[in-house]
PDB file of C-alpha atoms in Angstrom:
ATOM      1  CA  MET E   1      90.344 115.811  85.338  1.00 79.00           C
ATOM      2  CA  LYS E   2      91.915 114.412  88.713  1.00 89.00           C
ATOM      3  CA  LYS E   3      94.220 117.289  90.467  1.00 96.00           C
ATOM      4  CA  ILE E   4      96.963 115.351  92.088  1.00 97.00           C
ATOM      5  CA  LEU E   5      99.565 117.191  94.851  1.00 98.00           C
ATOM      6  CA  VAL E   6     102.795 115.769  95.486  1.00 97.00           C
ATOM      7  CA  VAL E   7     104.182 116.959  98.139  1.00 98.00           C
ATOM      8  CA  GLY E   8     108.584 115.224  98.935  1.00 95.00           C
ATOM      9  CA  ALA E   9     108.271 115.920  95.201  1.00 94.00           C
ATOM     10  CA  THR E  10     112.560 117.510  94.460  1.00 91.00           C
ATOM     11  CA  GLY E  11     113.335 113.992  96.124  1.00 92.00           C
ATOM     12  CA  LEU E  12     114.834 110.719  94.841  1.00 93.00           C
ATOM     13  CA  VAL E  13     111.156 108.947  94.069  1.00 96.00           C
ATOM     14  CA  GLY E  14     109.247 112.750  94.529  1.00 95.00           C
ATOM     15  CA  SER E  15     111.538 114.268  91.135  1.00 94.00           C
ATOM     16  CA  SER E  16     110.771 110.595  88.934  1.00 95.00           C
ATOM     17  CA  PHE E  17     106.574 111.081  90.104  1.00 96.00           C
ATOM     18  CA  VAL E  18     107.059 114.883  88.416  1.00 94.00           C
ATOM     19  CA  LYS E  19     108.354 113.537  85.623  1.00 92.00           C
ATOM     20  CA  GLN E  20     106.715 110.778  84.644  1.00 93.00           C
ATOM     21  CA  ALA E  21     102.927 112.403  86.089  1.00 92.00           C
ATOM     22  CA  ALA E  22     104.241 115.578  83.228  1.00 88.00           C
ATOM     23  CA  MET E  23     104.872 113.418  79.928  1.00 85.00           C
ATOM     24  CA  HIS E  24     101.635 111.308  81.203  1.00 78.00           C
ATOM     25  CA  GLY E  25      98.901 114.382  80.524  1.00 70.00           C
ATOM     26  CA  ASP E  26      95.906 113.531  81.923  1.00 83.00           C
ATOM     27  CA  PHE E  27      96.565 114.796  85.455  1.00 90.00           C
ATOM     28  CA  ASP E  28      96.553 118.459  86.904  1.00 94.00           C
ATOM     29  CA  LEU E  29      99.356 118.564  88.570  1.00 95.00           C
ATOM     30  CA  HIS E  30     101.025 120.748  91.374  1.00 96.00           C
ATOM     31  CA  THR E  31     103.471 120.455  93.727  1.00 97.00           C
ATOM     32  CA  LEU E  32     104.352 121.685  98.188  1.00 97.00           C
ATOM     33  CA  THR E  33     107.647 122.401  98.510  1.00 95.00           C
ATOM     34  CA  ARG E  34     109.662 124.642 100.557  1.00 92.00           C
ATOM     35  CA  ARG E  35     111.365 125.792  98.456  1.00 89.00           C
ATOM     36  CA  LYS E  36     111.246 126.568  94.368  1.00 84.00           C
ATOM     37  CA  SER E  37     112.538 123.471  92.036  1.00 77.00           C
ATOM     38  CA  GLY E  38     112.866 124.730  88.229  1.00 70.00           C
ATOM     39  CA  GLU E  39     110.144 124.513  85.251  1.00 67.00           C
ATOM     40  CA  GLY E  40     107.729 121.988  84.831  1.00 73.00           C
ATOM     41  CA  ASN E  41     104.708 121.519  83.134  1.00 81.00           C
ATOM     42  CA  HIS E  42     102.875 121.435  86.210  1.00 90.00           C
ATOM     43  CA  ILE E  43     101.991 124.550  89.030  1.00 93.00           C
ATOM     44  CA  GLN E  44     104.413 125.232  92.273  1.00 95.00           C
ATOM     45  CA  HIS E  45     103.534 126.463  95.077  1.00 96.00           C
ATOM     46  CA  VAL E  46     106.058 127.374  97.495  1.00 96.00           C
ATOM     47  CA  HIS E  47     105.250 127.711 101.757  1.00 96.00           C
ATOM     48  CA  ASP E  48     107.278 127.495 104.058  1.00 96.00           C
ATOM     49  CA  SER E  49     106.142 123.444 105.547  1.00 95.00           C
ATOM     50  CA  GLU E  50     104.555 124.955 108.800  1.00 95.00           C
ATOM     51  CA  ASP E  51     102.034 126.576 106.295  1.00 97.00           C
ATOM     52  CA  TRP E  52     101.354 123.501 103.708  1.00 97.00           C
ATOM     53  CA  PRO E  53      98.115 122.679 105.353  1.00 97.00           C
ATOM     54  CA  ASP E  54      96.376 126.151 104.920  1.00 97.00           C
ATOM     55  CA  ALA E  55      98.135 125.578 101.412  1.00 98.00           C
ATOM     56  CA  ILE E  56      96.343 122.455 100.366  1.00 98.00           C
ATOM     57  CA  ASN E  57      93.038 123.607 101.776  1.00 98.00           C
ATOM     58  CA  SER E  58      93.745 126.277  99.372  1.00 97.00           C
ATOM     59  CA  ILE E  59      94.911 123.426  96.397  1.00 97.00           C
ATOM     60  CA  LYS E  60      92.290 121.129  97.371  1.00 97.00           C
ATOM     61  CA  PRO E  61      93.819 117.847  95.551  1.00 98.00           C
ATOM     62  CA  GLY E  62      91.280 114.762  94.605  1.00 97.00           C
ATOM     63  CA  ALA E  63      94.049 112.595  95.049  1.00 97.00           C
ATOM     64  CA  VAL E  64      98.444 113.888  96.817  1.00 98.00           C
ATOM     65  CA  PHE E  65     101.717 110.871  95.444  1.00 98.00           C
ATOM     66  CA  CYS E  66     103.449 111.739  99.076  1.00 98.00           C
ATOM     67  CA  ALA E  67     107.470 111.099  99.294  1.00 97.00           C
ATOM     68  CA  LEU E  68     108.982 112.841 102.307  1.00 97.00           C
ATOM     69  CA  GLY E  69     111.150 111.564 103.642  1.00 92.00           C
ATOM     70  CA  THR E  70     114.827 112.053 105.493  1.00 89.00           C
ATOM     71  CA  THR E  71     117.627 110.128 107.076  1.00 85.00           C
ATOM     72  CA  ILE E  72     118.537 110.449 110.873  1.00 86.00           C
ATOM     73  CA  LYS E  73     121.766 112.008 109.571  1.00 85.00           C
ATOM     74  CA  GLN E  74     120.032 114.329 106.854  1.00 87.00           C
ATOM     75  CA  ALA E  75     117.928 115.685 109.685  1.00 88.00           C
ATOM     76  CA  GLY E  76     120.505 115.868 112.227  1.00 90.00           C
ATOM     77  CA  SER E  77     118.749 114.670 115.082  1.00 94.00           C
ATOM     78  CA  ARG E  78     116.190 111.439 115.972  1.00 95.00           C
ATOM     79  CA  ALA E  79     113.502 114.367 117.082  1.00 96.00           C
ATOM     80  CA  ALA E  80     114.374 115.861 113.449  1.00 96.00           C
ATOM     81  CA  PHE E  81     113.864 113.094 111.725  1.00 95.00           C
ATOM     82  CA  ARG E  82     110.325 112.921 113.179  1.00 96.00           C
ATOM     83  CA  ALA E  83     109.537 115.703 112.824  1.00 96.00           C
ATOM     84  CA  VAL E  84     109.134 115.169 108.988  1.00 96.00           C
ATOM     85  CA  ASP E  85     109.141 111.469 108.476  1.00 97.00           C
ATOM     86  CA  LEU E  86     106.536 111.261 110.362  1.00 97.00           C
ATOM     87  CA  GLU E  87     104.912 115.092 112.365  1.00 97.00           C
ATOM     88  CA  LEU E  88     104.975 116.206 108.317  1.00 97.00           C
ATOM     89  CA  VAL E  89     102.919 113.212 107.133  1.00 98.00           C
ATOM     90  CA  GLN E  90     100.511 113.562 109.393  1.00 98.00           C
ATOM     91  CA  ALA E  91      99.606 116.805 109.109  1.00 98.00           C
ATOM     92  CA  VAL E  92     100.645 116.469 105.486  1.00 98.00           C
ATOM     93  CA  ALA E  93      97.717 113.426 105.610  1.00 98.00           C
ATOM     94  CA  GLN E  94      95.065 115.319 107.922  1.00 98.00           C
ATOM     95  CA  ALA E  95      95.057 118.546 105.585  1.00 98.00           C
ATOM     96  CA  ALA E  96      94.533 117.039 102.379  1.00 98.00           C
ATOM     97  CA  LYS E  97      91.734 114.417 104.435  1.00 98.00           C
ATOM     98  CA  ALA E  98      90.072 118.138 105.637  1.00 98.00           C
ATOM     99  CA  ALA E  99      90.639 119.386 101.612  1.00 98.00           C
ATOM    100  CA  GLY E 100      87.604 116.764 100.786  1.00 98.00           C
ATOM    101  CA  THR E 101      91.525 114.668  99.457  1.00 98.00           C
ATOM    102  CA  ARG E 102      90.086 111.363  99.173  1.00 98.00           C
ATOM    103  CA  HIS E 103      93.243 108.762  97.860  1.00 98.00           C
ATOM    104  CA  PHE E 104      96.461 109.207  99.218  1.00 98.00           C
ATOM    105  CA  ILE E 105      99.208 107.392  97.870  1.00 98.00           C
ATOM    106  CA  SER E 106     102.792 107.472 100.965  1.00 98.00           C
ATOM    107  CA  ILE E 107     106.378 105.857 100.465  1.00 98.00           C
ATOM    108  CA  SER E 108     107.208 104.324 103.437  1.00 97.00           C
ATOM    109  CA  SER E 109     109.958 101.280 103.968  1.00 94.00           C
ATOM    110  CA  THR E 110     109.891  97.406 103.718  1.00 92.00           C
ATOM    111  CA  MET E 111     109.836  96.459 106.926  1.00 92.00           C
ATOM    112  CA  ALA E 112     107.675  99.656 109.212  1.00 96.00           C
ATOM    113  CA  ASP E 113     106.185  98.650 112.407  1.00 96.00           C
ATOM    114  CA  ALA E 114     104.989 100.370 114.843  1.00 97.00           C
ATOM    115  CA  ASN E 115     105.762  98.142 117.168  1.00 97.00           C
ATOM    116  CA  ALA E 116     109.814  97.618 115.226  1.00 96.00           C
ATOM    117  CA  SER E 117     113.055  98.137 118.033  1.00 96.00           C
ATOM    118  CA  SER E 118     114.578 100.114 114.755  1.00 95.00           C
ATOM    119  CA  PHE E 119     113.586 104.381 115.470  1.00 95.00           C
ATOM    120  CA  TYR E 120     113.293 104.113 112.125  1.00 94.00           C
ATOM    121  CA  LEU E 121     111.286 101.722 111.178  1.00 95.00           C
ATOM    122  CA  LYS E 122     108.680 101.905 113.695  1.00 97.00           C
ATOM    123  CA  ALA E 123     108.003 105.841 112.814  1.00 97.00           C
ATOM    124  CA  LYS E 124     107.371 104.990 109.368  1.00 97.00           C
ATOM    125  CA  GLY E 125     105.464 102.222 111.489  1.00 98.00           C
ATOM    126  CA  GLU E 126     103.728 105.059 112.658  1.00 98.00           C
ATOM    127  CA  ALA E 127     103.652 107.266 110.062  1.00 98.00           C
ATOM    128  CA  GLU E 128     101.326 104.838 108.303  1.00 98.00           C
ATOM    129  CA  ASN E 129      98.802 104.120 110.867  1.00 98.00           C
ATOM    130  CA  ALA E 130      98.282 107.853 111.082  1.00 98.00           C
ATOM    131  CA  LEU E 131      97.429 107.822 107.472  1.00 98.00           C
ATOM    132  CA  LYS E 132      94.998 104.982 108.202  1.00 98.00           C
ATOM    133  CA  ASP E 133      93.368 107.139 110.679  1.00 98.00           C
ATOM    134  CA  CYS E 134      92.804 109.770 108.556  1.00 98.00           C
ATOM    135  CA  GLY E 135      90.141 107.545 106.778  1.00 98.00           C
ATOM    136  CA  PHE E 136      90.343 108.633 103.316  1.00 98.00           C
ATOM    137  CA  ASP E 137      88.117 106.724 100.808  1.00 98.00           C
ATOM    138  CA  ARG E 138      91.169 104.879  98.838  1.00 98.00           C
ATOM    139  CA  LEU E 139      95.226 105.003 100.628  1.00 98.00           C
ATOM    140  CA  ASP E 140      98.147 102.875  98.805  1.00 98.00           C
ATOM    141  CA  ILE E 141     100.926 102.553 101.012  1.00 98.00           C
ATOM    142  CA  ILE E 142     103.906 101.706  99.479  1.00 98.00           C
ATOM    143  CA  ARG E 143     106.842  99.549 100.869  1.00 97.00           C
ATOM    144  CA  PRO E 144     109.943  99.801  99.114  1.00 95.00           C
ATOM    145  CA  GLY E 145     113.469  98.012  99.734  1.00 89.00           C
ATOM    146  CA  LEU E 146     116.605  99.495  99.391  1.00 86.00           C
ATOM    147  CA  LEU E 147     116.076 102.412  96.925  1.00 89.00           C
ATOM    148  CA  LYS E 148     118.380 102.960  93.561  1.00 85.00           C
ATOM    149  CA  GLY E 149     118.741 106.193  91.585  1.00 75.00           C
ATOM    150  CA  ASP E 150     120.674 109.168  90.998  1.00 69.00           C
ATOM    151  CA  ARG E 151     120.304 110.878  94.185  1.00 58.00           C
ATOM    152  CA  GLN E 152     121.028 114.568  94.818  1.00 56.00           C
ATOM    153  CA  GLY E 153     122.073 116.436  98.169  1.00 52.00           C
ATOM    154  CA  ALA E 154     124.469 115.051 100.548  1.00 49.00           C
ATOM    155  CA  PHE E 155     127.044 111.487 100.392  1.00 41.00           C
ATOM    156  CA  ARG E 156     125.666 108.600 102.248  1.00 50.00           C
ATOM    157  CA  LEU E 157     128.070 105.853 102.314  1.00 43.00           C
ATOM    158  CA  GLY E 158     126.577 103.645 104.423  1.00 47.00           C
ATOM    159  CA  GLU E 159     123.714 103.395 100.716  1.00 46.00           C
ATOM    160  CA  SER E 160     126.072 104.001  98.592  1.00 48.00           C
ATOM    161  CA  LEU E 161     127.919 100.227  99.495  1.00 44.00           C
ATOM    162  CA  ALA E 162     124.653  98.964 100.029  1.00 46.00           C
ATOM    163  CA  ILE E 163     123.327 100.177  96.495  1.00 45.00           C
ATOM    164  CA  VAL E 164     126.837  99.008  95.109  1.00 48.00           C
ATOM    165  CA  ALA E 165     126.121  95.428  96.966  1.00 48.00           C
ATOM    166  CA  SER E 166     122.670  95.120  95.777  1.00 49.00           C
ATOM    167  CA  PRO E 167     122.967  92.857  93.057  1.00 56.00           C
ATOM    168  CA  PHE E 168     124.681  90.111  94.525  1.00 47.00           C
ATOM    169  CA  THR E 169     122.425  90.650  97.620  1.00 57.00           C
ATOM    170  CA  ASP E 170     119.324  91.021  95.522  1.00 53.00           C
ATOM    171  CA  ILE E 171     120.571  87.384  94.249  1.00 60.00           C
ATOM    172  CA  LEU E 172     120.028  85.534  97.585  1.00 55.00           C
ATOM    173  CA  LEU E 173     116.425  87.378  98.463  1.00 52.00           C
ATOM    174  CA  GLN E 174     114.592  84.221  96.832  1.00 64.00           C
ATOM    175  CA  GLY E 175     111.369  84.546  97.619  1.00 63.00           C
ATOM    176  CA  SER E 176     109.251  85.829  99.992  1.00 68.00           C
ATOM    177  CA  LEU E 177     112.225  87.591 100.962  1.00 62.00           C
ATOM    178  CA  LYS E 178     112.254  89.985  97.157  1.00 64.00           C
ATOM    179  CA  LYS E 179     110.910  92.372  99.255  1.00 68.00           C
ATOM    180  CA  TYR E 180     113.699  93.333 100.693  1.00 70.00           C
ATOM    181  CA  ARG E 181     115.582  93.190  97.389  1.00 78.00           C
ATOM    182  CA  SER E 182     116.910  97.308  95.569  1.00 81.00           C
ATOM    183  CA  VAL E 183     114.555  99.197  94.202  1.00 91.00           C
ATOM    184  CA  ASP E 184     115.156 101.358  91.033  1.00 92.00           C
ATOM    185  CA  ALA E 185     112.926 104.844  92.597  1.00 94.00           C
ATOM    186  CA  ASP E 186     111.882 104.992  88.917  1.00 96.00           C
ATOM    187  CA  ASP E 187     109.963 102.015  89.345  1.00 95.00           C
ATOM    188  CA  VAL E 188     108.620 102.687  92.250  1.00 97.00           C
ATOM    189  CA  ALA E 189     107.406 106.509  90.701  1.00 97.00           C
ATOM    190  CA  ASP E 190     105.969 104.333  87.411  1.00 96.00           C
ATOM    191  CA  ALA E 191     103.564 102.431  90.946  1.00 97.00           C
ATOM    192  CA  ALA E 192     102.954 104.970  92.003  1.00 97.00           C
ATOM    193  CA  LEU E 193     101.351 106.658  88.890  1.00 96.00           C
ATOM    194  CA  LYS E 194      99.345 103.423  87.542  1.00 95.00           C
ATOM    195  CA  LEU E 195      97.636 103.551  91.797  1.00 97.00           C
ATOM    196  CA  PHE E 196      95.976 107.240  90.702  1.00 94.00           C
ATOM    197  CA  HIS E 197      94.007 105.699  88.041  1.00 92.00           C
ATOM    198  CA  MET E 198      92.756 102.432  90.717  1.00 93.00           C
ATOM    199  CA  SER E 199      88.893 103.150  91.636  1.00 88.00           C
ATOM    200  CA  LYS E 200      88.357 100.573  94.223  1.00 95.00           C
ATOM    201  CA  ASN E 201      88.236 101.756  97.487  1.00 98.00           C
ATOM    202  CA  GLY E 202      90.422 100.877 100.677  1.00 98.00           C
ATOM    203  CA  ASP E 203      93.634 100.242 102.165  1.00 98.00           C
ATOM    204  CA  PHE E 204      96.219  98.920 100.190  1.00 98.00           C
ATOM    205  CA  CYS E 205     100.410  98.252 100.627  1.00 97.00           C
ATOM    206  CA  HIS E 206     102.281  97.150  98.193  1.00 97.00           C
ATOM    207  CA  GLU E 207     105.995  95.748  98.703  1.00 94.00           C
ATOM    208  CA  ASN E 208     108.530  95.191  96.029  1.00 94.00           C
ATOM    209  CA  PRO E 209     106.860  92.356  94.363  1.00 92.00           C
ATOM    210  CA  ASN E 210     103.661  94.392  93.693  1.00 94.00           C
ATOM    211  CA  ILE E 211     105.377  97.522  92.666  1.00 96.00           C
ATOM    212  CA  TRP E 212     107.977  95.642  89.857  1.00 92.00           C
ATOM    213  CA  ALA E 213     104.017  94.165  88.670  1.00 95.00           C
ATOM    214  CA  LEU E 214     101.903  97.781  88.382  1.00 96.00           C
ATOM    215  CA  ALA E 215     105.866  99.172  86.593  1.00 93.00           C
ATOM    216  CA  ALA E 216     105.514  96.615  83.692  1.00 88.00           C
ATOM    217  CA  LYS E 217     102.035  97.325  83.151  1.00 72.00           C
TER     218      LYS E 217
END
């Protein structure tokens, strides 16, 4: 039975993944969080984030699903945002690789690019490059568009307005532009779950069309 560790398990995609993976029943499912997140059919590990590398070394997961992510507003500053979306993601990946993890799946963002002028997209792109540098047997980077779902935590006005408008704006995004459409967080989590059954080695990037295809299987 494959041992999977989920980081970012309390977020929109991470929590959906944990629910779906627990129901799936053929994984040894573990979560690593900063606070206890309720009961569930999985093993919880609660540690401060600075202790996560040691925790990962102790858990020794065969595969990791990284759904870490915040916003500059939530984090409070650009430096705090980078500390989560780049530095913590990188620390988790490096610890996982050192612990023997062979398969790593991470949530990024559409248009992520280390050379982007956007601070957010640049940080996401730098995180992707850091993951590639780890040299996992298989790396899957998932790049969803605007995530839809029952998000907990602080209200995000701009994101909420974009979600309300998404049924109309999505219609305008045809052909190669479909990768910029909104996407349900449950579909993203389902796609990630399907990817854990893939065995081909290499680095792979999945945008909306492939997310939908995987979720439909």
